[in-house]
C-alpha positions as a Python dict, from the first residue, in 0.01 Angstrom:
ca = {
    (1, 'M'): (0, 0, 0),
    (2, 'A'): (-191, -323, -60),
    (3, 'D'): (-259, -425, -420),
    (4, 'L'): (-617, -384, -538),
    (5, 'E'): (-794, -668, -708),
    (6, 'R'): (-905, -597, -1064),
    (7, 'R'): (-1170, -325, -1050),
    (8, 'D'): (-1472, -288, -1279),
    (9, 'A'): (-1406, 84, -1297),
    (10, 'I'): (-1262, 316, -1561),
    (11, 'P'): (-1296, 685, -1468),
    (12, 'I'): (-1330, 949, -1739),
    (13, 'L'): (-1257, 1322, -1744),
    (14, 'Y'): (-1405, 1570, -1989),
    (15, 'T'): (-1188, 1880, -2007),
    (16, 'R'): (-1136, 2185, -2229),
    (17, 'G'): (-865, 2450, -2229),
    (18, 'T'): (-499, 2504, -2311),
    (19, 'H'): (-244, 2226, -2306),
    (20, 'Y'): (-134, 2328, -1958),
    (21, 'T'): (-486, 2363, -1812),
    (22, 'V'): (-600, 2033, -1964),
    (23, 'G'): (-293, 1868, -1811),
    (24, 'F'): (-361, 2037, -1478),
    (25, 'D'): (-721, 1910, -1479),
    (26, 'V'): (-597, 1557, -1551),
    (27, 'G'): (-343, 1575, -1267),
    (28, 'R'): (-586, 1728, -1020),
    (29, 'T'): (-866, 1483, -1103),
    (30, 'F'): (-655, 1168, -1099),
    (31, 'A'): (-392, 1272, -841),
    (32, 'S'): (-448, 973, -614),
    (33, 'I'): (-421, 726, -903),
    (34, 'I'): (-105, 898, -1030),
    (35, 'H'): (60, 897, -687),
    (36, 'S'): (-33, 534, -635),
    (37, 'F'): (119, 440, -969),
    (38, 'L'): (441, 633, -906),
    (39, 'E'): (477, 452, -575),
    (40, 'K'): (412, 108, -725),
    (41, 'S'): (615, 146, -1045),
    (42, 'N'): (915, -80, -1000),
    (43, 'T'): (1037, 14, -1346),
    (44, 'L'): (1048, 384, -1256),
    (45, 'N'): (1188, 346, -906),
    (46, 'E'): (1430, 59, -958),
    (47, 'T'): (1546, 121, -1315),
    (48, 'Y'): (1479, 466, -1459),
    (49, 'I'): (1560, 681, -1155),
    (50, 'P'): (1890, 502, -1077),
    (51, 'L'): (1988, 531, -1444),
    (52, 'F'): (1899, 901, -1441),
    (53, 'N'): (2150, 943, -1159),
    (54, 'T'): (2435, 824, -1381),
    (55, 'E'): (2629, 1055, -1610),
    (56, 'K'): (2515, 863, -1918),
    (57, 'G'): (2151, 856, -1809),
    (58, 'R'): (2148, 1227, -1724),
    (59, 'K'): (2284, 1312, -2070),
    (60, 'I'): (2018, 1099, -2243),
    (61, 'Y'): (1751, 1267, -2029),
    (62, 'V'): (1869, 1623, -2099),
    (63, 'D'): (1930, 1569, -2472),
    (64, 'T'): (1589, 1406, -2512),
    (65, 'Y'): (1411, 1677, -2316),
    (66, 'E'): (1572, 1956, -2519),
    (67, 'N'): (1476, 1794, -2851),
    (68, 'V'): (1118, 1727, -2741),
    (69, 'N'): (1085, 2082, -2609),
    (70, 'R'): (1195, 2219, -2947),
    (71, 'S'): (953, 1999, -3143),
    (72, 'F'): (656, 1980, -2904),
    (73, 'P'): (673, 2251, -2636),
    (74, 'Q'): (295, 2227, -2595),
    (75, 'Y'): (320, 1865, -2479),
    (76, 'I'): (589, 1955, -2229),
    (77, 'R'): (348, 2217, -2092),
    (78, 'E'): (72, 1955, -2084),
    (79, 'L'): (296, 1720, -1888),
    (80, 'Q'): (393, 2006, -1658),
    (81, 'G'): (22, 2065, -1598),
    (82, 'I'): (-31, 1701, -1503),
    (83, 'A'): (258, 1722, -1256),
    (84, 'D'): (132, 2048, -1105),
    (85, 'G'): (-228, 1931, -1083),
    (86, 'A'): (-127, 1606, -915),
    (87, 'K'): (132, 1784, -697),
    (88, 'V'): (404, 1553, -816),
    (89, 'D'): (740, 1673, -689),
    (90, 'F'): (998, 1767, -949),
    (91, 'Y'): (1268, 1506, -993),
    (92, 'K'): (1606, 1678, -987),
    (93, 'V'): (1618, 1902, -1296),
    (94, 'I'): (1402, 2030, -1579),
    (95, 'T'): (1083, 1835, -1517),
    (96, 'S'): (927, 1566, -1305),
    (97, 'R'): (944, 1189, -1275),
    (98, 'L'): (667, 1191, -1534),
    (99, 'F'): (913, 1280, -1808),
    (100, 'L'): (1124, 979, -1712),
    (101, 'L'): (819, 761, -1774),
    (102, 'H'): (791, 906, -2124),
    (103, 'I'): (1158, 852, -2204),
    (104, 'D'): (1089, 489, -2118),
    (105, 'D'): (1368, 241, -2195),
    (106, 'V'): (1562, 500, -2397),
    (107, 'I'): (1716, 599, -2062),
    (108, 'C'): (1877, 254, -2054),
    (109, 'G'): (2120, 348, -2331),
    (110, 'A'): (2182, 280, -2696),
    (111, 'Q'): (2216, -100, -2694),
    (112, 'D'): (1936, -201, -2467),
    (113, 'G'): (1563, -251, -2479),
    (114, 'N'): (1262, -390, -2302),
    (115, 'N'): (1282, -761, -2227),
    (116, 'Q'): (959, -773, -2030),
    (117, 'P'): (675, -975, -2185),
    (118, 'I'): (473, -655, -2217),
    (119, 'G'): (262, -551, -2511),
    (120, 'C'): (-79, -569, -2669),
    (121, 'S'): (-265, -762, -2936),
    (122, 'T'): (-463, -587, -3210),
    (123, 'I'): (-703, -729, -3468),
    (124, 'C'): (-850, -514, -3747),
    (125, 'V'): (-1133, -663, -3953),
    (126, 'N'): (-1244, -496, -4277),
    (127, 'E'): (-1559, -671, -4395),
    (128, 'P'): (-1872, -515, -4551),
    (129, 'D'): (-2080, -568, -4236),
    (130, 'C'): (-1800, -573, -3978),
    (131, 'V'): (-1542, -297, -3962),
    (132, 'V'): (-1377, -313, -3620),
    (133, 'L'): (-1048, -253, -3443),
    (134, 'G'): (-1011, -481, -3141),
    (135, 'H'): (-730, -439, -2890),
    (136, 'T'): (-607, -591, -2565),
    (137, 'E'): (-429, -333, -2351),
    (138, 'D'): (-152, -532, -2186),
    (139, 'A'): (90, -376, -1939),
    (140, 'L'): (306, -452, -1640),
    (141, 'S'): (79, -564, -1357),
    (142, 'E'): (149, -241, -1164),
    (143, 'V'): (-61, -58, -1426),
    (144, 'L'): (-375, -255, -1336),
    (145, 'N'): (-632, -14, -1189),
    (146, 'H'): (-402, 279, -1275),
    (147, 'F'): (-556, 414, -1593),
    (148, 'Y'): (-839, 641, -1704),
    (149, 'F'): (-1006, 806, -2001),
    (150, 'V'): (-928, 1164, -2097),
    (151, 'S'): (-1166, 1337, -2338),
    (152, 'A'): (-1010, 1674, -2417),
    (153, 'H'): (-1070, 1976, -2639),
    (154, 'I'): (-763, 2196, -2675),
    (155, 'I'): (-763, 2522, -2871),
    (156, 'S'): (-443, 2725, -2899),
    (157, 'E'): (-420, 3095, -2978),
    (158, 'T'): (-132, 3034, -3220),
    (159, 'P'): (-14, 2724, -3411),
    (160, 'E'): (172, 2489, -3176),
    (161, 'G'): (481, 2274, -3227),
    (162, 'K'): (653, 2148, -3539),
    (163, 'H'): (320, 2048, -3699),
    (164, 'K'): (157, 2388, -3634),
    (165, 'V'): (-155, 2253, -3461),
    (166, 'V'): (-427, 2494, -3347),
    (167, 'E'): (-702, 2259, -3229),
    (168, 'E'): (-710, 1908, -3086),
    (169, 'R'): (-1014, 1712, -2976),
    (170, 'F'): (-977, 1349, -2877),
    (171, 'T'): (-1056, 1069, -2635),
    (172, 'S'): (-769, 851, -2513),
    (173, 'L'): (-718, 574, -2261),
    (174, 'C'): (-422, 689, -2049),
    (175, 'Y'): (-187, 520, -1808),
    (176, 'A'): (-163, 718, -1485),
    (177, 'G'): (63, 1020, -1524),
    (178, 'H'): (114, 962, -1896),
    (179, 'L'): (21, 1182, -2188),
    (180, 'P'): (-270, 1062, -2404),
    (181, 'G'): (-197, 874, -2724),
    (182, 'Y'): (-12, 554, -2638),
    (183, 'T'): (-297, 304, -2592),
    (184, 'M'): (-639, 322, -2765),
    (185, 'N'): (-746, 654, -2912),
    (186, 'A'): (-992, 847, -3129),
    (187, 'N'): (-995, 1207, -3250),
    (188, 'H'): (-1263, 1433, -3394),
    (189, 'H'): (-1123, 1401, -3746),
    (190, 'G'): (-1224, 1035, -3737),
    (191, 'L'): (-881, 885, -3673),
    (192, 'V'): (-894, 578, -3449),
    (193, 'F'): (-577, 392, -3356),
    (194, 'S'): (-416, 153, -3113),
    (195, 'I'): (-52, 94, -3021),
    (196, 'N'): (163, -218, -2990),
    (197, 'T'): (495, -165, -2816),
    (198, 'L'): (793, -286, -3020),
    (199, 'S'): (1136, -336, -2865),
    (200, 'A'): (1419, -242, -3096),
    (201, 'K'): (1761, -353, -2976),
    (202, 'T'): (1915, -13, -3050),
    (203, 'L'): (1749, 290, -2886),
    (204, 'V'): (1861, 644, -2961),
    (205, 'G'): (1889, 904, -2687),
    (206, 'G'): (1814, 1263, -2787),
    (207, 'K'): (1549, 1160, -3043),
    (208, 'T'): (1170, 1176, -2998),
    (209, 'P'): (1028, 910, -2762),
    (210, 'R'): (734, 718, -2905),
    (211, 'H'): (503, 856, -2636),
    (212, 'F'): (540, 1206, -2782),
    (213, 'I'): (503, 1091, -3143),
    (214, 'T'): (177, 911, -3067),
    (215, 'R'): (61, 1213, -2862),
    (216, 'A'): (115, 1423, -3175),
    (217, 'L'): (-79, 1166, -3379),
    (218, 'L'): (-395, 1266, -3191),
    (219, 'A'): (-398, 1586, -3400),
    (220, 'A'): (-377, 1412, -3741),
    (221, 'E'): (-654, 1507, -3983),
    (222, 'N'): (-575, 1247, -4252),
    (223, 'F'): (-344, 960, -4341),
    (224, 'V'): (-87, 1185, -4510),
    (225, 'Q'): (-52, 1389, -4189),
    (226, 'A'): (-34, 1071, -3982),
    (227, 'Q'): (262, 946, -4186),
    (228, 'E'): (438, 1282, -4155),
    (229, 'I'): (397, 1275, -3777),
    (230, 'L'): (530, 918, -3752),
    (231, 'R'): (834, 995, -3968),
    (232, 'D'): (913, 1294, -3743),
    (233, 'H'): (1131, 1465, -4005),
    (234, 'G'): (1435, 1642, -3865),
    (235, 'V'): (1462, 1431, -3549),
    (236, 'G'): (1310, 1084, -3576),
    (237, 'A'): (1193, 830, -3322),
    (238, 'A'): (1408, 725, -3027),
    (239, 'D'): (1237, 385, -3007),
    (240, 'G'): (964, 192, -3184),
    (241, 'C'): (602, 86, -3186),
    (242, 'S'): (327, -40, -3412),
    (243, 'I'): (27, 179, -3493),
    (244, 'N'): (-302, 26, -3614),
    (245, 'M'): (-532, 290, -3760),
    (246, 'T'): (-815, 395, -3986),
    (247, 'F'): (-1018, 709, -4049),
    (248, 'L'): (-1395, 695, -3997),
    (249, 'R'): (-1437, 967, -4259),
    (250, 'Q'): (-1268, 824, -4562),
    (251, 'E'): (-1344, 867, -4929),
    (252, 'G'): (-1371, 544, -5123),
    (253, 'D'): (-1314, 202, -4972),
    (254, 'R'): (-1243, 158, -4603),
    (255, 'L'): (-875, 99, -4540),
    (256, 'F'): (-692, -12, -4226),
    (257, 'H'): (-321, 58, -4189),
    (258, 'N'): (-56, -97, -3970),
    (259, 'A'): (252, 122, -3941),
    (260, 'E'): (568, -28, -3795),
    (261, 'M'): (787, 255, -3670),
    (262, 'G'): (1152, 204, -3588),
    (263, 'P'): (1413, 426, -3422),
    (264, 'A'): (1606, 678, -3632),
    (265, 'T'): (1937, 498, -3600),
    (266, 'N'): (2092, 630, -3925),
    (267, 'G'): (1949, 976, -3972),
    (268, 'N'): (1687, 1225, -3866),
    (269, 'E'): (1372, 1038, -3962),
    (270, 'S'): (1189, 738, -3814),
    (271, 'Q'): (1203, 411, -3999),
    (272, 'L'): (853, 332, -4123),
    (273, 'N'): (679, 44, -4299),
    (274, 'I'): (305, 51, -4367),
    (275, 'L'): (74, -241, -4446),
    (276, 'T'): (-278, -165, -4573),
    (277, 'A'): (-583, -390, -4538),
    (278, 'S'): (-844, -338, -4809),
    (279, 'P'): (-1208, -457, -4789),
    (280, 'G'): (-1220, -831, -4722),
    (281, 'E'): (-882, -831, -4547),
    (282, 'H'): (-766, -815, -4188),
    (283, 'I'): (-459, -720, -3983),
    (284, 'I'): (-325, -890, -3672),
    (285, 'H'): (-31, -735, -3488),
    (286, 'V'): (139, -797, -3156),
    (287, 'N'): (481, -692, -3018),
    (288, 'S'): (742, -790, -3272),
    (289, 'Y'): (842, -642, -3605),
    (290, 'Q'): (674, -836, -3886),
    (291, 'R'): (808, -639, -4185),
    (292, 'L'): (1049, -360, -4088),
    (293, 'P'): (1406, -503, -4064),
    (294, 'V'): (1482, -366, -3717),
    (295, 'P'): (1703, -575, -3485),
    (296, 'E'): (1503, -659, -3173),
    (297, 'V'): (1577, -761, -2817),
    (298, 'S'): (1555, -1130, -2746),
    (299, 'G'): (1360, -1289, -2466),
    (300, 'L'): (1018, -1259, -2316),
    (301, 'I'): (855, -991, -2532),
    (302, 'I'): (943, -1184, -2849),
    (303, 'E'): (852, -1522, -2699),
    (304, 'S'): (516, -1379, -2592),
    (305, 'S'): (454, -1235, -2939),
    (306, 'V'): (536, -1565, -3110),
    (307, 'E'): (304, -1761, -2882),
    (308, 'R'): (16, -1516, -2923),
    (309, 'M'): (52, -1518, -3302),
    (310, 'N'): (54, -1900, -3292),
    (311, 'T'): (-269, -1886, -3093),
    (312, 'F'): (-431, -1655, -3348),
    (313, 'A'): (-317, -1885, -3630),
    (314, 'K'): (-535, -2163, -3487),
    (315, 'F'): (-846, -1956, -3558),
    (316, 'P'): (-1005, -1908, -3900),
    (317, 'P'): (-946, -1559, -4047),
    (318, 'P'): (-1164, -1318, -3844),
    (319, 'K'): (-1477, -1196, -4022),
    (320, 'T'): (-1713, -1088, -3746),
    (321, 'L'): (-1719, -903, -3416),
    (322, 'D'): (-1770, -1234, -3237),
    (323, 'D'): (-1454, -1367, -3402),
    (324, 'V'): (-1253, -1072, -3273),
    (325, 'V'): (-1389, -1101, -2919),
    (326, 'R'): (-1328, -1476, -2917),
    (327, 'M'): (-967, -1433, -3026),
    (328, 'L'): (-885, -1148, -2789),
    (329, 'S'): (-1034, -1332, -2491),
    (330, 'D'): (-846, -1656, -2558),
    (331, 'M'): (-661, -1809, -2261),
    (332, 'T'): (-561, -2147, -2406),
    (333, 'A'): (-187, -2089, -2455),
    (334, 'K'): (42, -2268, -2216),
    (335, 'E'): (240, -1963, -2103),
    (336, 'H'): (179, -1638, -2294),
    (337, 'K'): (-198, -1617, -2322),
    (338, 'V'): (-379, -1355, -2529),
    (339, 'F'): (-596, -1237, -2239),
    (340, 'R'): (-359, -1232, -1943),
    (341, 'D'): (-507, -1266, -1598),
    (342, 'H'): (-370, -1567, -1419),
    (343, 'G'): (-213, -1520, -1080),
    (344, 'K'): (-117, -1235, -847),
    (345, 'N'): (252, -1275, -927),
    (346, 'Q'): (202, -1241, -1302),
    (347, 'K'): (432, -971, -1444),
    (348, 'V'): (196, -865, -1722),
    (349, 'K'): (-181, -838, -1724),
    (350, 'T'): (-444, -744, -1976),
    (351, 'I'): (-581, -434, -1805),
    (352, 'C'): (-876, -392, -2044),
    (353, 'V'): (-1005, -479, -2391),
    (354, 'G'): (-1142, -228, -2641),
    (355, 'I'): (-1355, -274, -2950),
    (356, 'I'): (-1391, 23, -3187),
    (357, 'D'): (-1680, -29, -3428),
    (358, 'C'): (-1629, 190, -3734),
    (359, 'I'): (-1982, 135, -3867),
    (360, 'K'): (-2168, 210, -3543),
    (361, 'R'): (-1900, 465, -3445),
    (362, 'T'): (-1875, 332, -3092),
    (363, 'W'): (-1591, 240, -2860),
    (364, 'T'): (-1671, -48, -2625),
    (365, 'L'): (-1446, -116, -2329),
    (366, 'Y'): (-1425, -426, -2111),
    (367, 'A'): (-1247, -415, -1775),
    (368, 'E'): (-1240, -796, -1763),
    (369, 'N'): (-1235, -1084, -2011),
    (370, 'P'): (-1503, -1003, -2272),
    (371, 'A'): (-1586, -1371, -2311),
    (372, 'Y'): (-1742, -1371, -1965),
    (373, 'V'): (-1857, -1020, -1877),
    (374, 'P'): (-2061, -747, -2045),
    (375, 'P'): (-1886, -426, -2149),
    (376, 'L'): (-1823, -168, -1881),
    (377, 'V'): (-1888, 128, -2111),
    (378, 'V'): (-1984, 207, -2469),
    (379, 'L'): (-1866, 552, -2578),
    (380, 'P'): (-1991, 730, -2891),
    (381, 'L'): (-1725, 851, -3134),
    (382, 'V'): (-1812, 1215, -3201),
    (383, 'L'): (-1671, 1372, -3516),
    (384, 'K'): (-1609, 1736, -3603),
    (385, 'D'): (-1898, 1903, -3786),
}
């Protein structure tokens, strides 16, 4: 299948139902995009599936599945719905290739991690007249044109999972075949957040993959609940990521938080460090641990993070929306640019840029470099009455 050039297109699905039926609607609606991605994903086909076929990989897969199914059976049903709706064949046992995508590099084993220059850049500005979260969604180039919006309303008859959730309503940018929650997101409680992948050197099979923790975060009603979800008491994270977040409905001063989450290497709880930005402050985060003392992989993802942070350091502290757009669209770095779109053979591309405006309560998305093109869509952020 020939590669598509970058498309000015981001499809969106509005859906309501149970976890399974919402997943089924996602799979049915975006089946062609999901199948195309599964075919093109070198990481899945050349790394994860061969590792699954080893004794060690199979054990990591089974142990992880069983723990996730105990903690979040509703998200397993949601993933099952995606697979059924898209008519994705089951891969060997238990569930489909889609679950392998959610295990991610944990399938590689305990002393390994992602050495691709993947990741994202996030800037949060907390000024009186500018309260924004800006984010570049960077991914392996195979993800380009393989993503979509899901706007879902899920109501359960009984409390679901370890956090006893009854209702979820959210909008999330999703990679094809993936659960919502791991890119840019907003829920009806006013939580908005973005994710930066972090690559700990030690990953822990049998724990909760970050994709499921951030999926659970879509149900958080307040910051206390968000921290509880990230800590994942009783199990803990298998890997790590950075979460940039705020709540649109917040008593007192506006606060932004950056949470660095690390794998539960010495217990049954995620490692967590939280930085808060008060009015007049800002947060910039990329794809390396800035505060949590977690050993990381070496190589491209760290080199990319260092170069992007060096680029940001050349700018004055961001104060306005224009500052954020200017920084996130920058292409001046020699190798690891902030906005990545240079050459067909490039391993990583910026697939889109999002700006969440907490004052206007809008989410603006650009499918190309925002320095040169108008936004593709501006979505309202609708809160629960």
